[in-house]
Short mmCIF file of C-alpha atoms and ligand atoms in Angstrom, two decimals:
data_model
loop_
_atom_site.label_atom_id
_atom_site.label_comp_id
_atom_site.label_asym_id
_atom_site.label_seq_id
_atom_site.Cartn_x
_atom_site.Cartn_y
_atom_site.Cartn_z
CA UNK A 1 0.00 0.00 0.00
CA UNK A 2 1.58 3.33 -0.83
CA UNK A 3 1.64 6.27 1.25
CA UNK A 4 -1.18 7.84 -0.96
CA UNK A 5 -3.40 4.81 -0.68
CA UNK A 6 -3.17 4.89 3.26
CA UNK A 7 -4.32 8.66 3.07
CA UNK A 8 -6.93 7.85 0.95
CA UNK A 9 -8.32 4.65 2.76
CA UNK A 10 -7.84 5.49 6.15
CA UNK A 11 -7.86 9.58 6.37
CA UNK A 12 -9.57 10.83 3.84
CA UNK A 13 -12.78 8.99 4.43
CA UNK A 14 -13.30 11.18 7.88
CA UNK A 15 -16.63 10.63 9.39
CA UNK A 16 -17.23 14.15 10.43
CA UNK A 17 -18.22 16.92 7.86
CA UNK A 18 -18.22 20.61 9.08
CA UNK A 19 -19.35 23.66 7.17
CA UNK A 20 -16.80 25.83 8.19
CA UNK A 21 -14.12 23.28 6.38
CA UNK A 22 -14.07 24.69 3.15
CA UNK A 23 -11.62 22.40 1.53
CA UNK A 24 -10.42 19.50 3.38
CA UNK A 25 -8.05 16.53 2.89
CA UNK A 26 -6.46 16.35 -0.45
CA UNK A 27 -4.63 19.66 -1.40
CA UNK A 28 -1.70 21.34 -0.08
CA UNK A 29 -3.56 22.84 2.69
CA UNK A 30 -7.36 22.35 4.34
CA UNK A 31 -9.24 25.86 3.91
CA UNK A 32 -11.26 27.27 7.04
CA UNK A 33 -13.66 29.64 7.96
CA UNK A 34 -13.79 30.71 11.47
CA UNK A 35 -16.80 32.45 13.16
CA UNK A 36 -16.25 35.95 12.83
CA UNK A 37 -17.07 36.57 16.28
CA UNK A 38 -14.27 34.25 17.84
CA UNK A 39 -10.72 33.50 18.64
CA UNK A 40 -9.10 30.36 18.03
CA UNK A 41 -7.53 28.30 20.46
CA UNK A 42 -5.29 25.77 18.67
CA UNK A 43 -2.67 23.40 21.00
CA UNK A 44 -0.41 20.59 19.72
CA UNK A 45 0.38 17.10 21.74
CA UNK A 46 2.47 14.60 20.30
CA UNK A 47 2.57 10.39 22.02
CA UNK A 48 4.87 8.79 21.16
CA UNK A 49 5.26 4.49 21.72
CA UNK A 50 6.71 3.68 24.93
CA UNK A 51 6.51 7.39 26.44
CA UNK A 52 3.06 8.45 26.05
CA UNK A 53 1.34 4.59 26.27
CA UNK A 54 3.10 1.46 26.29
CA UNK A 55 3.97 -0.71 23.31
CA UNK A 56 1.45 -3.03 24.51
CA UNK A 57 -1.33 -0.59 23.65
CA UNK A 58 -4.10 -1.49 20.94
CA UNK A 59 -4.51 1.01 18.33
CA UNK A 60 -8.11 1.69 18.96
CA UNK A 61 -6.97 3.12 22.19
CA UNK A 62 -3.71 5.25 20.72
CA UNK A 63 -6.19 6.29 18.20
CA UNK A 64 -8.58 7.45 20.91
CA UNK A 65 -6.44 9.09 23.17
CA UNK A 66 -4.55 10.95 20.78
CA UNK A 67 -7.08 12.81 20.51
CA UNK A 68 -8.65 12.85 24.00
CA UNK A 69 -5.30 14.68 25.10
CA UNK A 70 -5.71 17.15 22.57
CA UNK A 71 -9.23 17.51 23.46
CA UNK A 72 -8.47 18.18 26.75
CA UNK A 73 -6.02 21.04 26.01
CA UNK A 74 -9.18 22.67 24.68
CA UNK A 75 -11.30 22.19 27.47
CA UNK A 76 -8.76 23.66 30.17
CA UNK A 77 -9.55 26.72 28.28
CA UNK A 78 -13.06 26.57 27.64
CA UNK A 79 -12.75 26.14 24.00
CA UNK A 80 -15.34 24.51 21.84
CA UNK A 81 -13.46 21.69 19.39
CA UNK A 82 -13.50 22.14 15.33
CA UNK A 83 -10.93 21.03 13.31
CA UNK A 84 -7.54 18.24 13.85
CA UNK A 85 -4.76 17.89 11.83
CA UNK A 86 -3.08 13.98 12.42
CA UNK A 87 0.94 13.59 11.72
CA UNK A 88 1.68 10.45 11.47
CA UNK A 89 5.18 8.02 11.29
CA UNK A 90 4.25 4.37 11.68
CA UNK A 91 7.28 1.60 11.35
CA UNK A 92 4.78 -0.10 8.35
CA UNK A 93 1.49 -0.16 6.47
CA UNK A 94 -0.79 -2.39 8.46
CA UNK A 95 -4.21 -2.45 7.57
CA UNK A 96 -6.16 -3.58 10.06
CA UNK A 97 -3.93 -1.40 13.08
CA UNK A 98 -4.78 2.00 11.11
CA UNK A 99 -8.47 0.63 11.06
CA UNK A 100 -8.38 0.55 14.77
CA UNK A 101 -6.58 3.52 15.37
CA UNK A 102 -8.72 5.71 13.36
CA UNK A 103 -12.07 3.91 14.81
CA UNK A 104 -10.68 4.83 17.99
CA UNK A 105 -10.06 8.31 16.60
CA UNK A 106 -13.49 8.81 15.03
CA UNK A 107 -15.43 7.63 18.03
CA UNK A 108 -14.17 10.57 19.70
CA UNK A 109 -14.26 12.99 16.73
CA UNK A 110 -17.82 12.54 16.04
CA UNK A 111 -19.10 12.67 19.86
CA UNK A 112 -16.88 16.13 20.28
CA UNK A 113 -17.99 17.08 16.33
CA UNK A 114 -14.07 17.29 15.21
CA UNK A 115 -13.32 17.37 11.71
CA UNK A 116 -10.20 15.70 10.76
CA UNK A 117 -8.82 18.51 7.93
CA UNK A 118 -5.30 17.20 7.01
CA UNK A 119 -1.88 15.99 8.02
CA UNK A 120 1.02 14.20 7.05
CA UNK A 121 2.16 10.28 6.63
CA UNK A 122 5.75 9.12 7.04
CA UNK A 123 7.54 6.06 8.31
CA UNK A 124 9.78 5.75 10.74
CA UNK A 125 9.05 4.77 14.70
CA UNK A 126 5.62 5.01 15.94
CA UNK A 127 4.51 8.78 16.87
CA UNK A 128 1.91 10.69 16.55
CA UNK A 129 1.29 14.31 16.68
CA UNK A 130 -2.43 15.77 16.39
CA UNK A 131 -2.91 19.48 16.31
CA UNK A 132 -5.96 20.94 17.48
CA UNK A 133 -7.96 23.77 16.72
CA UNK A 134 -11.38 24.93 18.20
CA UNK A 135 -12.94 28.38 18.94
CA UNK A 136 -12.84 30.83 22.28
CA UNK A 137 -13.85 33.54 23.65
CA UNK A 138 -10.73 35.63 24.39
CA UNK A 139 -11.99 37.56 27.35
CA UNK A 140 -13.82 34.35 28.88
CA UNK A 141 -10.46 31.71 28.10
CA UNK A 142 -9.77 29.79 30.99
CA UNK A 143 -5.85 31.21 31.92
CA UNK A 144 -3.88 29.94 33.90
CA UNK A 145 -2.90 33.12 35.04
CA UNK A 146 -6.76 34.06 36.39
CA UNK A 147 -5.96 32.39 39.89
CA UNK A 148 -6.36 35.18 42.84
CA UNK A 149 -5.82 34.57 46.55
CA UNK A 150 -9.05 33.46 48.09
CA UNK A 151 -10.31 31.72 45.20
CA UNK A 152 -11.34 28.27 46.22
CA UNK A 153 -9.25 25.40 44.28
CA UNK A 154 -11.55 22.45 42.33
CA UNK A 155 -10.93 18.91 40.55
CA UNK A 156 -13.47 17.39 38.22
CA UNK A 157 -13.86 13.72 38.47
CA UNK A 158 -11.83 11.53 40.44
CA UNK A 159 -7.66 11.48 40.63
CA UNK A 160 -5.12 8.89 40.58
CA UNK A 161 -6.55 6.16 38.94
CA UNK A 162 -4.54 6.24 35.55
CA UNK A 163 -0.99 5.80 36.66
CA UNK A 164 -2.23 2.50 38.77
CA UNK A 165 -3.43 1.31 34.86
CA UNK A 166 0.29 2.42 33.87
CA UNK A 167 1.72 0.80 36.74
CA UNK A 168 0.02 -2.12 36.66
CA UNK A 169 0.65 -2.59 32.46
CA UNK A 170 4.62 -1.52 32.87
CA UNK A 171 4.79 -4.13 36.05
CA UNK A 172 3.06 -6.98 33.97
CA UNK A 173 5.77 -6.98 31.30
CA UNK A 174 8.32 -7.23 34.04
CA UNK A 175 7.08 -9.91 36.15
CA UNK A 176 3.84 -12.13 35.54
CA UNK A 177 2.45 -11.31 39.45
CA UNK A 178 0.06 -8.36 38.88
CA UNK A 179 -2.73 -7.22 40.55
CA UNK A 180 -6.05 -7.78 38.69
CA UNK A 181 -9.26 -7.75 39.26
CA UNK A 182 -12.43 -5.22 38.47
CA UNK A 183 -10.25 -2.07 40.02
CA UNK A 184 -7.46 -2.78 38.19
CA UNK A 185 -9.81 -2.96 34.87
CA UNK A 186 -11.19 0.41 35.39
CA UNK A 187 -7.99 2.17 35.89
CA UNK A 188 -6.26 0.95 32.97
CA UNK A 189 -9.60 2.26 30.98
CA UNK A 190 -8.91 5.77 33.01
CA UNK A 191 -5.46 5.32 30.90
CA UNK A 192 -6.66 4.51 27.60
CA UNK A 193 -9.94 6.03 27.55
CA UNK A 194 -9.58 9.34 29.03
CA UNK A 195 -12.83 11.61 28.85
CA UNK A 196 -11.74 14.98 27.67
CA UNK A 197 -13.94 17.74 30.04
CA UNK A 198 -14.81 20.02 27.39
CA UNK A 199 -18.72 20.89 28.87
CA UNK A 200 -17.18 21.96 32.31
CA UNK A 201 -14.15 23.85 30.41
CA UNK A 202 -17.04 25.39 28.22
CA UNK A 203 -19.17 26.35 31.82
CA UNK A 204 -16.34 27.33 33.43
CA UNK A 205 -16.12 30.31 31.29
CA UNK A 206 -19.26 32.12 32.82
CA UNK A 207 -16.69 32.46 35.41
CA UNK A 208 -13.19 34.01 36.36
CA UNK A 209 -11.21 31.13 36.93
CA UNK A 210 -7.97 29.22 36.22
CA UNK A 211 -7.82 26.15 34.76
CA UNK A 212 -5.77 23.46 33.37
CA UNK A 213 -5.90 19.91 33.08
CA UNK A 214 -3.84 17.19 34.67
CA UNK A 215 -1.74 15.39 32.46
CA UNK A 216 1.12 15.60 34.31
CA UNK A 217 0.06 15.64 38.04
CA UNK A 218 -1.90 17.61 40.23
CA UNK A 219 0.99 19.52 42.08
CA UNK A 220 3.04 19.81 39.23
CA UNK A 221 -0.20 21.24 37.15
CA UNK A 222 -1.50 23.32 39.69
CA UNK A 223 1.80 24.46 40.18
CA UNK A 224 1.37 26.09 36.46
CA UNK A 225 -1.70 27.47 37.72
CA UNK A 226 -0.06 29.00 40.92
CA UNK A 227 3.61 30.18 38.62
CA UNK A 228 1.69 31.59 36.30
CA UNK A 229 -0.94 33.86 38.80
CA UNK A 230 1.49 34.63 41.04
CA UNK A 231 -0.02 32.63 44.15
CA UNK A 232 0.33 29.92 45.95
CA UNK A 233 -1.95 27.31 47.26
CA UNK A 234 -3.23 25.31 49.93
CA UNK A 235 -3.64 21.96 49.75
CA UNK A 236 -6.25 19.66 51.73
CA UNK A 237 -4.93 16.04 50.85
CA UNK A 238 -7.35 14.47 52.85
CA UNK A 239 -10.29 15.95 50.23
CA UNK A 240 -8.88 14.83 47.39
CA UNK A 241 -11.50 12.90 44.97
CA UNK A 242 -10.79 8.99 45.07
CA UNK A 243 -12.65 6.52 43.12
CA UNK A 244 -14.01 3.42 44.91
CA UNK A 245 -11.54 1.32 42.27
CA UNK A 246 -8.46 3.45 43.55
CA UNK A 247 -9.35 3.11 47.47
CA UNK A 248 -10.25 -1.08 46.77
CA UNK A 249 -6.42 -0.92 45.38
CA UNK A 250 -4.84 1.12 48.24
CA UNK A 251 -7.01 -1.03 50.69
CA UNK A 252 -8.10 2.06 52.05
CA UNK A 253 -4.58 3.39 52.68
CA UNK A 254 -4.01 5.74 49.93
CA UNK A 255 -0.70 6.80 48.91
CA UNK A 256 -0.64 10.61 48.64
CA UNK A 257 2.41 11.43 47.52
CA UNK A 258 1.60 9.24 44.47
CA UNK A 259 -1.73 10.60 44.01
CA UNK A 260 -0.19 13.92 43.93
CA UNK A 261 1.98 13.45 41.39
CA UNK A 262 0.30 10.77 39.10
CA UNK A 263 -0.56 11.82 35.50
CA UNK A 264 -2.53 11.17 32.70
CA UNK A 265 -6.47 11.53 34.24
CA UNK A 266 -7.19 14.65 31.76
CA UNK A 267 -9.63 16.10 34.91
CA UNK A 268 -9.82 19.68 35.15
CA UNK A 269 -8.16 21.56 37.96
CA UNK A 270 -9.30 25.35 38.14
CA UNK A 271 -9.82 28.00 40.79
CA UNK A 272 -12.79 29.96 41.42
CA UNK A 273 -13.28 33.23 43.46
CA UNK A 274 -16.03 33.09 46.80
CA UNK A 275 -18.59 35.09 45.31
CA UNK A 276 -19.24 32.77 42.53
CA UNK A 277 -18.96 29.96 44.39
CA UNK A 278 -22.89 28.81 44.43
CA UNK A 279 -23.87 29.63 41.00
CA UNK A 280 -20.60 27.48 40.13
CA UNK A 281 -21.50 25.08 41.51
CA UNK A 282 -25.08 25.01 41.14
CA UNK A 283 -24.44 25.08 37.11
CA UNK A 284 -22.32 21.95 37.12
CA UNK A 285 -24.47 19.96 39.00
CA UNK A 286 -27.42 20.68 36.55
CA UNK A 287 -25.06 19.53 34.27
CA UNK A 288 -24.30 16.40 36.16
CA UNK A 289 -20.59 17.12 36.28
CA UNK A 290 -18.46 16.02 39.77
CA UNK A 291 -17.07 18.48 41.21
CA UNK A 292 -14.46 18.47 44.23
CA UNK A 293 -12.90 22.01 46.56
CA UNK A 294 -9.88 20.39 47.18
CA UNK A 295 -8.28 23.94 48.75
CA UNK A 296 -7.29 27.38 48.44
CA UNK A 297 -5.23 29.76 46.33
CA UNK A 298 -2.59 32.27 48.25
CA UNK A 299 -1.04 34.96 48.41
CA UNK A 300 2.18 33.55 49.15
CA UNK A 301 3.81 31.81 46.70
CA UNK A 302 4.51 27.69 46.86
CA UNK A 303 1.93 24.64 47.39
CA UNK A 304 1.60 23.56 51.41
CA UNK A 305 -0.33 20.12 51.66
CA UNK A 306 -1.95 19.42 54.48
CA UNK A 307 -3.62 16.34 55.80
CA UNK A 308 -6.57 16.67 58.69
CA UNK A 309 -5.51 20.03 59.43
CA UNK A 310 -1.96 18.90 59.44
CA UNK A 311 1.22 19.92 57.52
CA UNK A 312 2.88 17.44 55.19
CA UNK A 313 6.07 17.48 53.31
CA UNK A 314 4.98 16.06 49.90
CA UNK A 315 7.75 16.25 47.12
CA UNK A 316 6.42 18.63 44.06
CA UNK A 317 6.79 15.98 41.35
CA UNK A 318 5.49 15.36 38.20
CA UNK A 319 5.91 13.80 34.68
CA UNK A 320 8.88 15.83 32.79
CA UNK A 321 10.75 14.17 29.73
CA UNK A 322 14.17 15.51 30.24
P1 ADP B 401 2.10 17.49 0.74
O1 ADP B 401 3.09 16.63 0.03
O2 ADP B 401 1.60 18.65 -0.06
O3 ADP B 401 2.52 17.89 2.13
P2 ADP B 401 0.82 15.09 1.32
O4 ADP B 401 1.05 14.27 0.10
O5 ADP B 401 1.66 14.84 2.51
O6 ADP B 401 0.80 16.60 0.93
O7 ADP B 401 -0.71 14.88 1.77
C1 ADP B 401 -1.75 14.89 0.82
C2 ADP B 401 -3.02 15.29 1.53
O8 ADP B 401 -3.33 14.32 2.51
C3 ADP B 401 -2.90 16.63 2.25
O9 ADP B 401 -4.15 17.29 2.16
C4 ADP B 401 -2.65 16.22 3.70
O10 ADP B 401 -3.13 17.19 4.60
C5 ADP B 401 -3.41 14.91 3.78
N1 ADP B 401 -2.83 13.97 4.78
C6 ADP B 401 -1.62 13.37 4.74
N2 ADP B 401 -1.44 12.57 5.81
C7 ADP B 401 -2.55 12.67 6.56
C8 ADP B 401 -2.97 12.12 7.80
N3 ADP B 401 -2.20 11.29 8.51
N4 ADP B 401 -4.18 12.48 8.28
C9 ADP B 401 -4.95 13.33 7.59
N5 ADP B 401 -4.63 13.88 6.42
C10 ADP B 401 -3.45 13.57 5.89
MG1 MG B 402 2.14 20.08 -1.06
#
């Protein structure tokens, strides 16, 4: 299969048509047309095979999260999704692995209405690079640098659950004792299947907050949050969101310190000031989204954890490649 058949088979047959695409896969470049009446928010992630998911992962799911994490760039600002672009290298031509990867891809393109508008195909190791574009409002985009002291500090969903999926898949290869069981099951979905949060991003923006999502940990994220506002923040450990799966794993002991600096959930963390703190919240329950106050931002700088009322040391770590 040559390089032009894979576009044509695989890419070019995109599920999702958009109106503001006004020439898509097949020329030198797609043609847009943006809503006069917005910014674009546009954000780049690349995964690449033994970094960003183990080697062990099926292409349905790198297809599906390669996208998720893009998605989720979007949503920490309260953008609304519109158009991907896919680079791809892939060490061959395999049929049936691109047909997973891009169902995996188009599941989550057509829920989120993302047109895929172009890219480009090489060979070479296995990597993949999507960038994402999708439309803001510049005033209402969810900065990092919004964060005040006083504002009240929020997770969505539950924490911590996909680096015991990582774990457990980079542990299995190693040895054949691993944990299993229905916990382990759902966590390792929390890895592959993240849910990008892009209705609370899109809520959030009635709002002044700070945002960002957790991809590499929520000290070293919030961190962002806190560098980039000039704050600091306190921490209550002891409120942190845990699933039922992630408790069942710790048998009821969690570990904090990992939980603190585990990756890859794609939940929202994002501040929001006291007097907005009711209609906040009200609007994301009528929305049926969790929501967790998991602290408070500062006026002096640095992240204290603290654990019933007590003060922890907790090492600021988080994913970094280099
Ligand atoms: P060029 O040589 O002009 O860069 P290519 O031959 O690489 O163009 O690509 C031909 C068309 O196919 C372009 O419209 C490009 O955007 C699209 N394309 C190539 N690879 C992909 C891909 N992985 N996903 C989506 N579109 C792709
Ligand atoms: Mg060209």
């Amino acid at each position: 299969m040559s390089e032009f058949d894979l576009i044509n088979q695989f890419f070019k047959t995109t599920i999702v048509k958009r109106n503001d695409v006004l020439l898509g896969i097949g020329d030198d470049c797609a043609i847009l047309a943006p809503p006069a009446n917005k910014t674009l928010a546009v954000s780049t992630d690349t995964l690449i095979s033994g970094v960003h998911f183990p080697e062990s992962t099926c292409a349905e799911d790198i297809g599906y999260k390669s996208l998720a994490v893009n998605l989720s760039d979007l949503a920490a600002m309260g953008a609304e999704p519109a158009w991907a672009s896919l680079a791809i290298s892939l060490p061959e031509a395999n049929k049936s692995w691109l047909q997973g990867f891009m169902q995996g891809f188009n599941e989550l393109a057509e829920k989120h209405n993302v047109s895929l508008i172009g890219g480009d195909t090489t060979q070479g190791p296995l990597s993949v690079t999507i960038n994402i574009t999708g439309f803001v409002d510049s005033n209402t985009a969810l900065k990092r640098s919004n964060a005040k002291a006083g504002d009240a500090i929020f997770v969505t969903g539950n924490i911590g659950d996909a680096f015991i999926g990582l774990d457990t898949i980079l542990n299995k290869s190693k040895s054949d004792q691993k944990p299993s069981g229905f916990f382990i099951d759902y966590c390792i979905k929390r890895l592959n299947r993240p849910q990008p949060r892009l209705k609370a991003g899109q809520l959030l923006t009635a709002f002044p907050v700070a945002a960002i999502d957790i991809s590499d940990g929520l000290m070293a994220d919030l961190n962002h949050i806190c560098k980039a506002s000039g704050v600091g923040a306190k921490l209550k450990i002891d409120k942190l969101p845990l699933s039922a799966e992630l408790m069942h794993y710790y048998n009821k002991n969690p570990d904090w310190q990992r939980i603190l600096s585990a990756g890859d959930d794609y939940e929202l963390c994002f501040t929001c000031p006291e007097n907005k703190l009711s209609e906040m919240k009200q609007l994301m329950r009528s929305h049926e989204i969790d929501i967790t106050c998991i602290g408070e931002i500062t006026a002096s700088p640095g992240i204290k954890c603290f654990l019933n009322n007590e003060i922890q040391s907790f090492k600021l770590a988080g994913y970094n490649h280099f």
